[in-house]
Amino acid sequence: GEMLESALARARKLTPSPGPSLLLTGERSSYQGLTYCLDLQLMSRVLDNLLGNAIKYAGSPGSRIWVHAWEAEGDMMFEVCDEGPGIPEEDREQIFERFDVGSETEREAAKRFGIGLFFCKTVVEAHGGRIWEEAGRGGGACFRIRLLNQRGDG
């Protein structure tokens, strides 16, 4: 909970005014009892990156960006969703790849997606988790993270 609230506070400082509404949803009690072995600094950077992308690509005044956290089958789930243009389905597989900026096409891809999502995937997978993107509400992007419960009771 505190990690999410801190990420939102940092994101609000970067949000232009007027800009999007940043919302934290989910019952804090639904994930409070779970135990995770996390590098809080790295996971905070993952959330900062996802929120920063949402502000950059979907941060028009009046739009909404939300962070939701919940427990699912004993695991911790996060999602960062926006109401922006979304990510074309044909690009969803490659957005988490590291780009070799040798060719013009790869350079263009790196500009569109950046190295940030590769960093996010690397950190989440190092924590034994998974990150993916789905079409969000109203066509925006929705990035989901699943982190395994370290107690093994879920």
CSV table of C-alpha atoms in Angstrom, one decimal, residues 64-139:
chain,number,residue,atom,x,y,z
A,64,ARG,CA,-8.0,9.1,-15.8
A,65,ILE,CA,-5.0,6.9,-14.9
A,66,TRP,CA,-5.5,4.5,-12.1
A,67,VAL,CA,-3.4,2.0,-10.1
A,68,HIS,CA,-5.2,-0.9,-8.7
A,69,ALA,CA,-3.8,-3.6,-6.3
A,70,TRP,CA,-5.4,-6.8,-5.1
A,71,GLU,CA,-4.8,-10.3,-4.0
A,72,ALA,CA,-5.5,-13.1,-6.5
A,73,GLU,CA,-5.1,-16.8,-5.5
A,74,GLY,CA,-2.6,-15.8,-2.9
A,75,ASP,CA,-0.5,-13.6,-5.2
A,76,MET,CA,-0.2,-9.8,-5.3
A,77,MET,CA,-1.6,-8.1,-8.4
A,78,PHE,CA,-1.0,-4.5,-9.6
A,79,GLU,CA,-2.3,-2.8,-12.6
A,80,VAL,CA,-1.7,0.6,-14.1
A,81,CYS,CA,-4.4,1.6,-16.6
A,82,ASP,CA,-5.1,4.7,-18.6
A,83,GLU,CA,-7.7,6.1,-21.0
A,84,GLY,CA,-5.2,6.9,-23.8
A,85,PRO,CA,-4.9,5.6,-27.3
A,86,GLY,CA,-3.7,2.2,-26.1
A,87,ILE,CA,-1.1,0.0,-27.7
A,88,PRO,CA,-1.8,-1.6,-31.1
A,89,GLU,CA,-2.2,-5.4,-30.8
A,90,GLU,CA,0.6,-6.1,-33.2
A,91,ASP,CA,3.0,-4.2,-30.9
A,92,ARG,CA,2.1,-5.9,-27.6
A,93,GLU,CA,4.6,-8.7,-27.9
A,94,GLN,CA,7.6,-6.4,-28.6
A,95,ILE,CA,7.0,-3.6,-26.2
A,96,PHE,CA,8.9,-5.4,-23.4
A,97,GLU,CA,11.9,-6.3,-25.6
A,98,ARG,CA,15.3,-4.6,-25.4
A,99,PHE,CA,16.1,-2.7,-28.6
A,100,ASP,CA,19.4,-2.7,-30.3
A,101,VAL,CA,19.5,0.8,-31.7
A,102,GLY,CA,21.6,-0.1,-34.7
A,103,SER,CA,19.0,0.4,-37.5
A,104,GLU,CA,16.6,3.2,-38.2
A,105,THR,CA,13.6,0.9,-37.5
A,106,GLU,CA,14.9,-0.2,-34.1
A,107,ARG,CA,15.7,3.5,-33.3
A,108,GLU,CA,12.2,4.4,-34.0
A,109,ALA,CA,10.9,1.5,-31.9
A,110,ALA,CA,13.1,2.6,-29.0
A,111,LYS,CA,11.7,6.1,-29.2
A,112,ARG,CA,8.1,4.8,-29.1
A,113,PHE,CA,8.6,2.3,-26.4
A,114,GLY,CA,11.9,3.2,-24.7
A,115,ILE,CA,14.0,1.0,-22.6
A,116,GLY,CA,11.6,1.5,-19.6
A,117,LEU,CA,9.3,-1.4,-20.3
A,118,PHE,CA,12.3,-3.7,-20.8
A,119,PHE,CA,13.6,-2.6,-17.4
A,120,CYS,CA,10.1,-3.2,-15.9
A,121,LYS,CA,10.0,-6.8,-17.3
A,122,THR,CA,13.5,-7.5,-16.1
A,123,VAL,CA,12.7,-6.3,-12.5
A,124,VAL,CA,9.4,-8.1,-12.3
A,125,GLU,CA,10.8,-11.4,-13.6
A,126,ALA,CA,13.8,-11.1,-11.2
A,127,HIS,CA,11.1,-11.1,-8.4
A,128,GLY,CA,9.6,-14.3,-9.9
A,129,GLY,CA,6.7,-12.4,-11.3
A,130,ARG,CA,5.1,-11.6,-14.7
A,131,ILE,CA,4.2,-8.4,-16.4
A,132,TRP,CA,1.9,-8.0,-19.5
A,133,GLU,CA,-0.3,-5.5,-21.3
A,134,GLU,CA,-3.9,-5.7,-22.2
A,135,ALA,CA,-6.3,-3.3,-23.8
A,136,GLY,CA,-7.8,-1.2,-21.0
A,137,ARG,CA,-11.2,0.3,-20.4
A,138,GLY,CA,-12.2,2.5,-23.3
A,139,GLY,CA,-9.2,1.3,-25.4
